[in-house]
XYZ file of C-alpha atoms in Angstrom:
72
model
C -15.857 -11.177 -4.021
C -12.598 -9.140 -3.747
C -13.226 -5.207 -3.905
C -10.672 -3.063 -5.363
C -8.844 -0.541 -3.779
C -9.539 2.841 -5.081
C -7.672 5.506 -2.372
C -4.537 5.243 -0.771
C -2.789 7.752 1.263
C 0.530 6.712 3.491
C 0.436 8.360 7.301
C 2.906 8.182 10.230
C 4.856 4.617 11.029
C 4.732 2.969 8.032
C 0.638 3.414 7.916
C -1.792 3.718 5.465
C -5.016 4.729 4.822
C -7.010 2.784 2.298
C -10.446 3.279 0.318
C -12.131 0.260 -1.186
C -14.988 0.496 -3.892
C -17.557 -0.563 -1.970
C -17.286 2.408 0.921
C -15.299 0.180 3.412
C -12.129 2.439 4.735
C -9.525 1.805 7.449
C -5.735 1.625 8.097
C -3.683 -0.871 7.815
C 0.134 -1.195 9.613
C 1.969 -2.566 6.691
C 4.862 -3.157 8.724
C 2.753 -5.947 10.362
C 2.303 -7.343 7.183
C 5.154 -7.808 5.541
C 9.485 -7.823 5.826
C 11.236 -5.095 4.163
C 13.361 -7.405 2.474
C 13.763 -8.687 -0.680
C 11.523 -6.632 -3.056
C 10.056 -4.830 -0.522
C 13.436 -3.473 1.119
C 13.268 -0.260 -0.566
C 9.790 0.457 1.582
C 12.100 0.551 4.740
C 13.135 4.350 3.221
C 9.518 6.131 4.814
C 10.138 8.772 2.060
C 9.555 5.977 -0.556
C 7.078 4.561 1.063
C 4.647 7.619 0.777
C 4.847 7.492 -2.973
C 2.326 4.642 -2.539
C 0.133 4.668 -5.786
C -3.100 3.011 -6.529
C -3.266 1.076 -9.750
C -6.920 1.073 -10.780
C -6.716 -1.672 -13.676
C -4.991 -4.269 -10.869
C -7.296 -2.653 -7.920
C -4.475 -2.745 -5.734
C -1.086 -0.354 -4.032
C 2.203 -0.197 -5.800
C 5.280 1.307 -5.569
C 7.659 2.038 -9.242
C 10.069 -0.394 -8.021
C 7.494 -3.118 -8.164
C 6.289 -3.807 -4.762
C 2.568 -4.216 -4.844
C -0.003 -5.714 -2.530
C -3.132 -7.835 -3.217
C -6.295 -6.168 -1.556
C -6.930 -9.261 -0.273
C-alpha cells in the first residue's frame, strides 16, 4: 500500500527531505529522478524549487506551476 507524503522541506542541490505517514523519512536527489524539461523546467530555478508544497488530499509534492510527483 502506497503511504502519503505528509512533510516536505527542499535542502541544498536540488534535495529534499520527505515525511511519509507511516514514520518512514529520508532524502531524495530529485535531480536523479527526473529532467528539468518540459513541465518540470521551471524546477531548474533552485529558488522555485524550494516552494515545494505538500498536497495532503493527493498525498504527494507539488509546485503552482503543476509539477507534482507520485510518492511512489
Amino acid at each position: 500500500m502506497l503511504k502519503d507524503i505528509v512533510e516536505a522541506k527542499p535542502i541544498k542541490d536540488y534535495k529534499l527531505y520527505l515525511k511519509f505517514e507511516d514514520g518512514i523519512n529520508g532524502i531524495v536527489d530529485i535531480s536523479q529522478l527526473i529532467d528539468f524539461v518540459g513541465i518540470f523546467e521551471k524546477l531548474k530555478d533552485f529558488s522555485y524549487f524550494q516552494t515545494v508544497k505538500v498536497n495532503p488530499e493527493w498525498g504527494t509534492i507539488y509546485w503552482e506551476n503543476g509539477e507534482d510527483l507520485d510518492p511512489d
